[in-house]
Short mmCIF file of C-alpha atoms and ligand atoms in Angstrom, two decimals:
data_model
loop_
_atom_site.label_atom_id
_atom_site.label_comp_id
_atom_site.label_asym_id
_atom_site.label_seq_id
_atom_site.Cartn_x
_atom_site.Cartn_y
_atom_site.Cartn_z
CA MET A 1 -49.52 -161.12 -54.93
CA GLY A 2 -47.48 -162.68 -57.71
CA ARG A 3 -48.46 -162.22 -61.33
CA GLN A 4 -50.30 -164.63 -63.58
CA VAL A 5 -49.26 -165.02 -67.17
CA LEU A 6 -50.82 -166.73 -70.18
CA VAL A 7 -48.43 -167.76 -72.97
CA ILE A 8 -50.05 -168.59 -76.33
CA GLY A 9 -48.35 -171.18 -78.55
CA SER A 10 -46.86 -174.65 -78.58
CA GLY A 11 -43.29 -174.56 -79.88
CA GLY A 12 -39.74 -174.30 -78.63
CA ARG A 13 -40.15 -170.53 -78.55
CA GLU A 14 -43.07 -170.82 -76.13
CA HIS A 15 -41.15 -173.27 -73.97
CA ALA A 16 -38.37 -170.68 -73.78
CA LEU A 17 -40.91 -167.97 -72.87
CA CYS A 18 -42.36 -170.19 -70.13
CA LEU A 19 -38.86 -170.94 -68.77
CA GLY A 20 -38.12 -167.20 -68.74
CA MET A 21 -41.36 -166.43 -66.90
CA HIS A 22 -40.70 -169.32 -64.52
CA SER A 23 -37.37 -167.76 -63.54
CA SER A 24 -39.04 -164.46 -62.62
CA PRO A 25 -39.71 -164.00 -58.90
CA LEU A 26 -42.57 -161.69 -59.91
CA VAL A 27 -44.55 -164.50 -61.57
CA ASP A 28 -46.76 -166.77 -59.52
CA LYS A 29 -48.55 -168.84 -62.11
CA ILE A 30 -48.03 -169.55 -65.80
CA TYR A 31 -50.60 -170.96 -68.20
CA CYS A 32 -49.69 -172.08 -71.68
CA SER A 33 -52.26 -172.69 -74.43
CA PRO A 34 -51.93 -175.24 -75.87
CA GLY A 35 -48.28 -175.76 -74.83
CA ASN A 36 -46.25 -178.95 -75.21
CA ALA A 37 -44.64 -181.61 -73.03
CA GLY A 38 -41.92 -179.14 -72.02
CA THR A 39 -44.13 -176.22 -71.08
CA SER A 40 -46.17 -178.58 -68.88
CA MET A 41 -43.12 -178.90 -66.61
CA VAL A 42 -43.14 -175.20 -65.71
CA ALA A 43 -46.65 -174.05 -66.67
CA ASN A 44 -50.24 -175.27 -66.63
CA ASN A 45 -51.05 -176.45 -70.13
CA ILE A 46 -54.61 -175.70 -71.16
CA THR A 47 -56.28 -175.81 -74.55
CA ILE A 48 -58.35 -172.67 -74.93
CA GLY A 49 -58.42 -172.80 -78.72
CA GLU A 50 -58.07 -170.03 -81.25
CA ASP A 51 -61.27 -168.15 -80.56
CA ASN A 52 -60.39 -164.65 -79.28
CA ASP A 53 -63.54 -164.45 -77.13
CA LYS A 54 -62.62 -167.68 -75.37
CA ILE A 55 -59.12 -166.38 -74.67
CA VAL A 56 -60.56 -163.13 -73.27
CA LYS A 57 -62.97 -165.12 -71.05
CA PHE A 58 -60.15 -167.32 -69.81
CA CYS A 59 -58.10 -164.27 -68.86
CA GLN A 60 -61.03 -162.69 -67.05
CA ASN A 61 -61.86 -165.88 -65.15
CA ASN A 62 -58.25 -166.51 -64.16
CA ASP A 63 -57.05 -162.98 -63.34
CA ILE A 64 -54.39 -162.99 -66.04
CA ASP A 65 -52.07 -159.99 -65.73
CA LEU A 66 -50.27 -160.46 -69.04
CA VAL A 67 -50.81 -162.44 -72.23
CA VAL A 68 -47.63 -163.20 -74.18
CA VAL A 69 -48.41 -164.24 -77.74
CA GLY A 70 -45.80 -166.53 -79.31
CA PRO A 71 -46.85 -167.01 -82.96
CA GLU A 72 -47.96 -164.44 -85.53
CA ALA A 73 -51.31 -165.98 -86.52
CA PRO A 74 -53.27 -164.92 -83.39
CA LEU A 75 -51.82 -161.41 -83.70
CA CYS A 76 -52.88 -161.15 -87.34
CA ALA A 77 -56.31 -162.39 -86.15
CA PHE A 78 -56.57 -159.32 -83.87
CA LEU A 79 -56.06 -161.11 -80.55
CA ALA A 80 -54.19 -158.15 -79.03
CA ASP A 81 -57.01 -155.79 -80.10
CA ASP A 82 -59.63 -157.95 -78.37
CA LEU A 83 -57.57 -158.33 -75.20
CA ILE A 84 -56.85 -154.60 -74.97
CA LYS A 85 -60.54 -153.75 -75.55
CA ASN A 86 -61.29 -155.85 -72.49
CA GLY A 87 -58.61 -154.27 -70.35
CA ILE A 88 -56.20 -157.21 -70.55
CA GLN A 89 -52.53 -156.46 -71.14
CA CYS A 90 -50.88 -158.12 -74.09
CA PHE A 91 -47.32 -158.49 -75.32
CA GLY A 92 -47.77 -158.63 -79.07
CA PRO A 93 -48.99 -155.93 -81.49
CA VAL A 94 -52.53 -155.15 -82.63
CA GLY A 95 -53.71 -156.66 -85.91
CA GLU A 96 -53.11 -153.64 -88.09
CA LEU A 97 -49.44 -153.53 -87.08
CA ALA A 98 -49.10 -157.33 -87.15
CA ASN A 99 -49.81 -156.98 -90.87
CA LEU A 100 -46.10 -156.11 -91.20
CA GLU A 101 -45.65 -159.88 -91.10
CA GLY A 102 -49.07 -160.81 -92.48
CA SER A 103 -48.44 -159.09 -95.81
CA LYS A 104 -45.04 -158.86 -97.49
CA LEU A 105 -46.38 -156.15 -99.78
CA HIS A 106 -47.61 -154.08 -96.85
CA ALA A 107 -44.21 -154.45 -95.18
CA LYS A 108 -42.51 -153.26 -98.39
CA GLN A 109 -44.82 -150.26 -98.62
CA ILE A 110 -44.11 -149.27 -95.01
CA MET A 111 -40.36 -149.67 -95.56
CA GLU A 112 -40.61 -147.45 -98.63
CA LYS A 113 -42.64 -144.88 -96.70
CA VAL A 114 -40.22 -144.61 -93.76
CA GLY A 115 -37.06 -145.08 -95.85
CA VAL A 116 -35.81 -148.44 -94.57
CA PRO A 117 -33.25 -150.15 -96.85
CA THR A 118 -34.63 -153.28 -98.48
CA ALA A 119 -34.47 -155.12 -101.81
CA ASP A 120 -36.26 -153.70 -104.88
CA PHE A 121 -39.30 -155.64 -105.93
CA THR A 122 -42.08 -155.85 -108.46
CA ILE A 123 -45.62 -157.22 -108.19
CA LEU A 124 -46.68 -159.86 -110.68
CA ASP A 125 -50.29 -160.71 -111.48
CA ASN A 126 -52.43 -161.99 -114.32
CA SER A 127 -51.68 -158.94 -116.43
CA THR A 128 -47.88 -159.31 -116.18
CA ASN A 129 -45.59 -160.71 -118.85
CA ILE A 130 -43.93 -163.16 -116.46
CA ASP A 131 -41.02 -164.05 -118.76
CA ALA A 132 -40.07 -160.41 -119.22
CA ALA A 133 -40.26 -159.77 -115.46
CA MET A 134 -38.12 -162.83 -114.76
CA ASP A 135 -35.59 -161.71 -117.37
CA ALA A 136 -35.22 -158.38 -115.61
CA TYR A 137 -34.17 -160.22 -112.41
CA SER A 138 -32.23 -163.07 -114.04
CA HIS A 139 -28.68 -161.93 -113.19
CA ASN A 140 -29.13 -163.52 -109.74
CA PRO A 141 -31.30 -166.25 -108.22
CA TRP A 142 -34.98 -165.36 -108.29
CA VAL A 143 -36.52 -164.45 -104.94
CA ILE A 144 -40.27 -164.97 -104.98
CA LYS A 145 -42.55 -164.16 -102.06
CA ARG A 146 -46.20 -164.96 -101.63
CA ASP A 147 -48.15 -162.13 -100.03
CA VAL A 148 -49.89 -164.33 -97.46
CA LEU A 149 -49.08 -165.96 -94.13
CA ALA A 150 -47.70 -169.26 -95.36
CA GLY A 151 -46.08 -170.73 -92.26
CA GLY A 152 -42.54 -170.36 -93.61
CA LYS A 153 -43.41 -171.86 -97.01
CA GLY A 154 -44.18 -168.63 -98.81
CA VAL A 155 -40.68 -167.79 -100.07
CA VAL A 156 -38.63 -169.46 -102.77
CA VAL A 157 -35.05 -168.54 -103.67
CA THR A 158 -33.93 -170.43 -106.75
CA SER A 159 -31.76 -170.23 -109.85
CA ASN A 160 -33.89 -172.85 -111.57
CA TYR A 161 -36.02 -171.12 -114.21
CA GLU A 162 -38.72 -173.81 -114.32
CA ASP A 163 -39.11 -173.94 -110.53
CA ALA A 164 -39.28 -170.17 -110.29
CA LYS A 165 -41.86 -169.85 -113.02
CA GLN A 166 -43.97 -172.66 -111.56
CA PHE A 167 -43.98 -171.03 -108.12
CA ILE A 168 -44.95 -167.66 -109.64
CA THR A 169 -47.75 -169.14 -111.73
CA ASP A 170 -49.13 -171.17 -108.81
CA ALA A 171 -48.99 -168.19 -106.45
CA ILE A 172 -50.82 -165.91 -108.90
CA LYS A 173 -53.46 -168.61 -109.31
CA THR A 174 -54.08 -169.00 -105.55
CA ASP A 175 -53.32 -165.48 -104.26
CA GLY A 176 -53.97 -163.20 -107.24
CA SER A 177 -50.47 -161.72 -107.16
CA VAL A 178 -46.91 -162.43 -106.00
CA LEU A 179 -43.74 -160.43 -105.28
CA LEU A 180 -40.55 -160.84 -107.29
CA GLU A 181 -37.66 -159.40 -105.34
CA GLU A 182 -34.06 -158.45 -106.05
CA PHE A 183 -31.65 -161.07 -104.63
CA LEU A 184 -29.46 -159.63 -101.88
CA PRO A 185 -26.07 -161.27 -101.39
CA GLY A 186 -24.61 -161.20 -97.89
CA GLU A 187 -24.92 -162.70 -94.46
CA GLU A 188 -28.19 -162.97 -92.57
CA ALA A 189 -28.79 -161.98 -88.96
CA SER A 190 -31.83 -161.57 -86.76
CA MET A 191 -32.33 -158.56 -84.54
CA LEU A 192 -35.14 -158.84 -82.01
CA VAL A 193 -36.30 -155.45 -80.79
CA VAL A 194 -38.68 -155.12 -77.86
CA MET A 195 -40.76 -152.04 -78.60
CA ASP A 196 -43.62 -150.00 -77.22
CA GLY A 197 -44.94 -146.45 -77.53
CA SER A 198 -42.23 -145.04 -75.28
CA ASP A 199 -38.99 -146.70 -76.34
CA PHE A 200 -37.27 -149.71 -77.88
CA VAL A 201 -34.68 -152.19 -76.61
CA CYS A 202 -32.49 -154.10 -79.06
CA LEU A 203 -31.76 -157.60 -77.81
CA PRO A 204 -28.39 -159.09 -78.81
CA ALA A 205 -28.43 -160.01 -82.52
CA SER A 206 -28.43 -163.68 -83.44
CA GLN A 207 -27.95 -165.86 -86.48
CA ASP A 208 -30.33 -168.60 -87.53
CA HIS A 209 -29.50 -171.49 -89.90
CA LYS A 210 -32.43 -171.68 -92.29
CA ARG A 211 -31.40 -174.51 -94.61
CA ALA A 212 -32.05 -178.08 -93.56
CA TYR A 213 -28.56 -179.50 -94.04
CA ASP A 214 -24.93 -178.68 -93.24
CA SER A 215 -23.14 -175.99 -95.26
CA ASP A 216 -26.49 -174.25 -95.92
CA LEU A 217 -27.68 -176.94 -98.31
CA GLY A 218 -31.16 -178.35 -98.74
CA PRO A 219 -34.59 -176.78 -98.43
CA ASN A 220 -35.50 -173.72 -96.36
CA THR A 221 -36.87 -174.56 -92.92
CA GLY A 222 -38.25 -172.67 -89.93
CA GLY A 223 -34.70 -172.70 -88.57
CA MET A 224 -32.31 -175.54 -87.69
CA GLY A 225 -30.29 -173.83 -84.98
CA ALA A 226 -29.04 -170.44 -83.90
CA TYR A 227 -26.49 -168.66 -81.81
CA CYS A 228 -26.29 -165.32 -80.07
CA PRO A 229 -24.64 -162.84 -80.19
CA ALA A 230 -23.78 -162.92 -83.90
CA PRO A 231 -20.37 -161.35 -84.64
CA VAL A 232 -21.53 -160.33 -88.14
CA VAL A 233 -23.46 -157.59 -86.35
CA THR A 234 -20.42 -155.56 -85.35
CA GLU A 235 -20.77 -152.42 -83.30
CA SER A 236 -20.80 -150.31 -86.44
CA VAL A 237 -23.37 -152.55 -88.20
CA HIS A 238 -25.49 -152.34 -85.04
CA GLU A 239 -25.33 -148.55 -85.10
CA THR A 240 -26.38 -148.48 -88.75
CA VAL A 241 -29.25 -150.89 -88.10
CA VAL A 242 -30.55 -148.70 -85.29
CA LYS A 243 -30.17 -145.49 -87.27
CA LYS A 244 -31.53 -146.65 -90.63
CA ILE A 245 -34.02 -149.32 -89.61
CA VAL A 246 -35.03 -149.57 -85.95
CA LYS A 247 -35.39 -145.86 -85.18
CA PRO A 248 -37.45 -145.04 -88.30
CA MET A 249 -39.68 -148.07 -87.63
CA PHE A 250 -40.08 -147.03 -83.99
CA ASP A 251 -40.99 -143.49 -85.02
CA TYR A 252 -43.66 -144.90 -87.31
CA LEU A 253 -45.00 -147.70 -85.06
CA SER A 254 -45.09 -145.69 -81.84
CA LYS A 255 -47.37 -143.09 -83.46
CA SER A 256 -50.06 -145.60 -84.26
CA PRO A 257 -53.38 -145.13 -82.33
CA VAL A 258 -52.37 -148.20 -80.31
CA PRO A 259 -48.56 -148.21 -80.44
CA TYR A 260 -46.62 -151.35 -81.33
CA ARG A 261 -46.25 -153.31 -78.09
CA GLY A 262 -44.25 -156.45 -78.59
CA VAL A 263 -41.12 -157.64 -80.29
CA LEU A 264 -40.21 -156.60 -83.81
CA TYR A 265 -38.12 -159.26 -85.50
CA VAL A 266 -35.85 -157.58 -87.99
CA GLY A 267 -34.52 -160.11 -90.50
CA LEU A 268 -31.33 -158.61 -91.91
CA MET A 269 -29.11 -159.27 -94.89
CA ILE A 270 -25.75 -157.62 -94.28
CA THR A 271 -23.68 -156.96 -97.39
CA ASP A 272 -19.91 -157.46 -97.47
CA ALA A 273 -19.58 -153.70 -97.09
CA GLY A 274 -21.50 -153.91 -93.80
CA GLU A 275 -24.70 -152.36 -95.18
CA PRO A 276 -27.80 -153.87 -93.59
CA ASN A 277 -30.98 -154.47 -95.61
CA VAL A 278 -34.29 -155.75 -94.29
CA VAL A 279 -35.25 -159.15 -95.68
CA GLU A 280 -38.37 -159.45 -93.57
CA PHE A 281 -40.16 -158.18 -90.51
CA ASN A 282 -41.86 -160.58 -88.13
CA VAL A 283 -44.06 -159.41 -85.30
CA ARG A 284 -42.98 -162.07 -82.79
CA PHE A 285 -39.90 -163.72 -81.38
CA GLY A 286 -38.03 -165.91 -83.85
CA ASP A 287 -37.96 -169.64 -83.34
CA PRO A 288 -35.24 -170.83 -82.54
CA GLU A 289 -33.73 -167.33 -82.01
CA CYS A 290 -35.91 -166.84 -78.92
CA GLN A 291 -34.41 -169.91 -77.24
CA ILE A 292 -30.91 -168.39 -77.23
CA THR A 293 -31.75 -164.71 -76.92
CA LEU A 294 -33.94 -164.74 -73.81
CA PRO A 295 -31.32 -166.49 -71.63
CA LEU A 296 -28.91 -163.61 -72.35
CA ILE A 297 -31.29 -161.09 -70.80
CA LYS A 298 -30.04 -160.50 -67.29
CA SER A 299 -33.01 -158.34 -66.34
CA ASP A 300 -36.34 -159.84 -65.33
CA LEU A 301 -38.22 -161.12 -68.41
CA PHE A 302 -41.69 -160.59 -66.97
CA GLU A 303 -40.83 -157.02 -66.05
CA LEU A 304 -39.51 -156.34 -69.56
CA LEU A 305 -42.56 -157.72 -71.38
CA TYR A 306 -45.03 -156.27 -68.88
CA HIS A 307 -43.53 -152.79 -69.18
CA ALA A 308 -43.72 -153.06 -72.97
CA SER A 309 -47.41 -153.99 -72.74
CA GLU A 310 -48.15 -150.67 -71.02
CA ASP A 311 -45.80 -148.32 -72.87
CA ARG A 312 -43.38 -148.07 -69.96
CA LEU A 313 -40.22 -149.45 -71.55
CA SER A 314 -38.52 -146.07 -71.20
CA GLU A 315 -38.52 -146.57 -67.42
CA LEU A 316 -36.38 -149.69 -67.67
CA ASP A 317 -32.66 -150.14 -67.88
CA VAL A 318 -32.31 -153.58 -69.46
CA GLU A 319 -29.11 -155.51 -68.81
CA PHE A 320 -27.60 -158.46 -70.66
CA LEU A 321 -25.20 -161.22 -69.72
CA ASP A 322 -21.75 -161.15 -71.22
CA ALA A 323 -22.12 -164.72 -72.50
CA HIS A 324 -22.85 -166.78 -75.62
CA ALA A 325 -25.80 -169.07 -76.28
CA LEU A 326 -26.33 -171.67 -78.99
CA THR A 327 -29.13 -174.05 -79.84
CA ILE A 328 -29.34 -177.06 -82.20
CA VAL A 329 -32.68 -178.25 -83.55
CA LEU A 330 -33.46 -181.96 -83.68
CA ALA A 331 -35.82 -182.51 -86.62
CA SER A 332 -37.99 -185.46 -87.57
CA GLU A 333 -37.10 -187.69 -90.52
CA GLY A 334 -38.59 -186.10 -93.64
CA TYR A 335 -38.65 -182.52 -92.26
CA PRO A 336 -39.51 -180.03 -93.71
CA SER A 337 -41.65 -181.54 -96.48
CA ASN A 338 -43.02 -184.72 -94.86
CA PRO A 339 -42.00 -185.09 -91.22
CA ILE A 340 -42.67 -188.50 -89.71
CA LYS A 341 -44.28 -188.09 -86.30
CA GLY A 342 -45.23 -190.34 -83.41
CA ARG A 343 -41.79 -191.84 -82.78
CA GLU A 344 -40.39 -192.31 -79.29
CA ILE A 345 -37.71 -189.89 -78.10
CA VAL A 346 -35.30 -191.48 -75.66
CA GLY A 347 -32.93 -189.66 -73.36
CA ILE A 348 -34.94 -186.60 -72.43
CA GLU A 349 -36.62 -187.94 -69.30
CA ASN A 350 -34.51 -185.95 -66.89
CA SER A 351 -33.85 -183.15 -69.25
CA LEU A 352 -35.40 -180.12 -67.67
CA LYS A 353 -32.09 -178.69 -66.65
CA GLU A 354 -31.47 -175.23 -65.38
CA VAL A 355 -30.96 -172.36 -67.83
CA GLY A 356 -27.70 -170.54 -67.11
CA VAL A 357 -24.05 -169.92 -67.95
CA GLY A 358 -22.09 -173.20 -68.13
CA LYS A 359 -25.33 -175.16 -68.49
CA SER A 360 -27.24 -176.96 -71.21
CA TRP A 361 -30.97 -177.62 -71.43
CA ILE A 362 -33.70 -178.75 -73.81
CA ASN A 363 -36.37 -176.61 -75.41
CA PHE A 364 -39.24 -178.90 -76.31
CA ALA A 365 -41.17 -178.18 -79.52
CA GLY A 366 -42.96 -181.07 -81.25
CA VAL A 367 -42.92 -183.33 -78.21
CA ALA A 368 -45.99 -184.97 -76.72
CA SER A 369 -46.02 -187.24 -73.68
CA ARG A 370 -48.11 -190.37 -73.48
CA ASP A 371 -47.97 -193.22 -70.93
CA SER A 372 -44.80 -191.72 -69.45
CA LYS A 373 -43.13 -191.81 -72.87
CA PHE A 374 -42.12 -188.87 -75.02
CA LEU A 375 -43.24 -188.97 -78.65
CA SER A 376 -42.37 -186.72 -81.57
CA SER A 377 -45.37 -184.66 -82.66
CA GLY A 378 -43.90 -182.15 -85.09
CA GLY A 379 -41.24 -181.44 -87.72
CA ARG A 380 -38.99 -179.60 -85.34
CA VAL A 381 -38.98 -181.83 -82.28
CA LEU A 382 -36.80 -180.04 -79.77
CA SER A 383 -33.65 -178.03 -79.55
CA CYS A 384 -30.64 -178.47 -77.31
CA SER A 385 -29.42 -175.17 -75.96
CA ALA A 386 -26.42 -174.12 -73.94
CA MET A 387 -24.86 -170.96 -72.61
CA ALA A 388 -21.18 -170.34 -71.82
CA LEU A 389 -18.59 -167.61 -71.61
CA ASN A 390 -17.53 -168.31 -75.19
CA LEU A 391 -19.33 -169.68 -78.23
CA GLY A 392 -17.09 -172.74 -78.61
CA GLU A 393 -17.90 -173.89 -75.09
CA ALA A 394 -21.62 -173.31 -75.66
CA ALA A 395 -21.43 -175.40 -78.86
CA THR A 396 -19.61 -178.22 -77.04
CA LEU A 397 -22.24 -178.34 -74.30
CA ALA A 398 -25.18 -178.22 -76.72
CA TYR A 399 -23.70 -180.93 -78.99
CA GLU A 400 -22.96 -183.16 -75.96
CA LEU A 401 -26.60 -182.90 -74.98
CA ILE A 402 -28.06 -183.58 -78.42
CA GLU A 403 -25.80 -186.60 -78.90
CA SER A 404 -27.33 -188.16 -75.79
CA ILE A 405 -30.82 -188.14 -77.34
CA ASP A 406 -32.25 -190.85 -79.58
CA LEU A 407 -35.00 -190.37 -82.14
CA ASP A 408 -35.31 -192.87 -84.97
CA GLY A 409 -34.59 -191.04 -88.26
CA GLY A 410 -34.12 -187.73 -86.46
CA PHE A 411 -31.41 -185.40 -87.75
CA TYR A 412 -29.63 -182.18 -86.87
CA ARG A 413 -26.99 -179.93 -88.37
CA ARG A 414 -23.40 -180.41 -87.25
CA ASP A 415 -22.29 -176.89 -88.15
CA ILE A 416 -24.40 -174.61 -85.96
CA GLY A 417 -22.32 -171.58 -85.05
CA GLY A 418 -19.67 -172.68 -87.56
CA LYS A 419 -19.44 -169.28 -89.26
CA ALA A 420 -18.60 -167.58 -85.99
CA LEU A 421 -16.25 -170.21 -84.57
P1 AMP B 501 -38.36 -164.35 -95.68
O1 AMP B 501 -39.52 -165.22 -95.25
O2 AMP B 501 -38.77 -163.13 -96.41
O3 AMP B 501 -37.43 -164.09 -94.54
O4 AMP B 501 -37.47 -165.25 -96.65
C1 AMP B 501 -36.98 -166.52 -96.26
C2 AMP B 501 -35.52 -166.62 -96.57
O5 AMP B 501 -35.29 -166.41 -97.95
C3 AMP B 501 -34.65 -165.58 -95.87
O6 AMP B 501 -34.32 -165.96 -94.58
C4 AMP B 501 -33.46 -165.52 -96.80
O7 AMP B 501 -32.58 -166.60 -96.53
C5 AMP B 501 -34.06 -165.72 -98.14
N1 AMP B 501 -34.33 -164.41 -98.76
C6 AMP B 501 -35.44 -163.68 -98.66
N2 AMP B 501 -35.36 -162.52 -99.35
C7 AMP B 501 -34.14 -162.52 -99.92
C8 AMP B 501 -33.44 -161.61 -100.77
N3 AMP B 501 -34.01 -160.48 -101.20
N4 AMP B 501 -32.19 -161.94 -101.15
C9 AMP B 501 -31.62 -163.10 -100.74
N5 AMP B 501 -32.23 -163.99 -99.97
C10 AMP B 501 -33.47 -163.72 -99.55
N1 LIG B 502 -36.28 -168.57 -87.31
C1 LIG B 502 -36.97 -167.73 -88.20
C2 LIG B 502 -38.28 -167.27 -87.77
O1 LIG B 502 -38.70 -167.47 -86.65
O2 LIG B 502 -38.98 -166.65 -88.57
#
């Protein structure tokens, strides 16, 4: 009998996961909780809610073979622990290991312990002379990180003294402490590493575009577009990343009582000299990186994630397509601070196109359907993705698709992939 999968989440990443599962001949039925208008085209959307017990019950009642957790919050809330306790397989790490994303300080301490290169930092609290600490880091923009899950709003990089000090003071007031980190110059890349107790598999590295507007201007966002593979991760950079970062992390995470079973998102800053430093770890697929990384996996996605959920990755030989993928995010007017929702999106009615080389398709994110209309329901509304034998062709296809869509006030960046083209 075919397998039954439950995907948790509601964004473009989860739509990509559902599309990947849908393309697997091993998968019979896909549920997505809560899902979006895109996931409903390939999966059964259901709203189980955030209660772990309810998710466990649902899996038991519906013979779920694998739960794939999209976002970090359920993992930090020990969803994987509760599933595993009840004999249900989960792709996504247990809560203690998910804390690598849940707490920036914890992540720093682990990196220090296993010797992973990352920026120096200091912890500021009520007892700190904030001006003196800021002075010590004033030769570059200040990088300030709250030590809580803040949905992408917990980090500020600024050269403005007043803004920096305000953010520090506010964070200490609400959280008790805050991290001040050395600014790292260089180019960013994302390396997604599927990992379990037996082995790890590096997926092709990608590059996200975090700022809202062209030429990396404007506020930080969840990500405005991405492409894969990223040429900044040359073969030699890749080797260094594996040797200095991925392998030491694997050695540490695989020795945990329940090994890390999921994807480790390694956020990299690569210096001009090709030295990679870790900017952040996430314990989930990146969004929108997921949308353009999964299509490049030639091997069966269900098989890959299922093997990882039972520490059998070492039995797999994972293959990738020799192709390039690119995605452009369409955001609502006012994103990221005050996105205007509830507007009609025109031109996506027949959009569920096939994922493949030479093709373009839409990953739905903040899209709801009502009375056979599609309405925007989030800051990041959708992303137009394409895959081709070269990056330029993928960009052409993805831009052609996004230009055919209308959303009042919606905007997107015109320079996705620009650094690599
Ligand atoms: P994070 O949530 O830690 O990934 O930070 C969000 C963004 O802030 C990153 O994607 C970088 O663009 C930037 N950033 C974070 N840490 C640093 C750093 N130490 N130096 C330069 N930029 C950084
Ligand atoms: N695109 C960045 C992230 O998912 O964290």
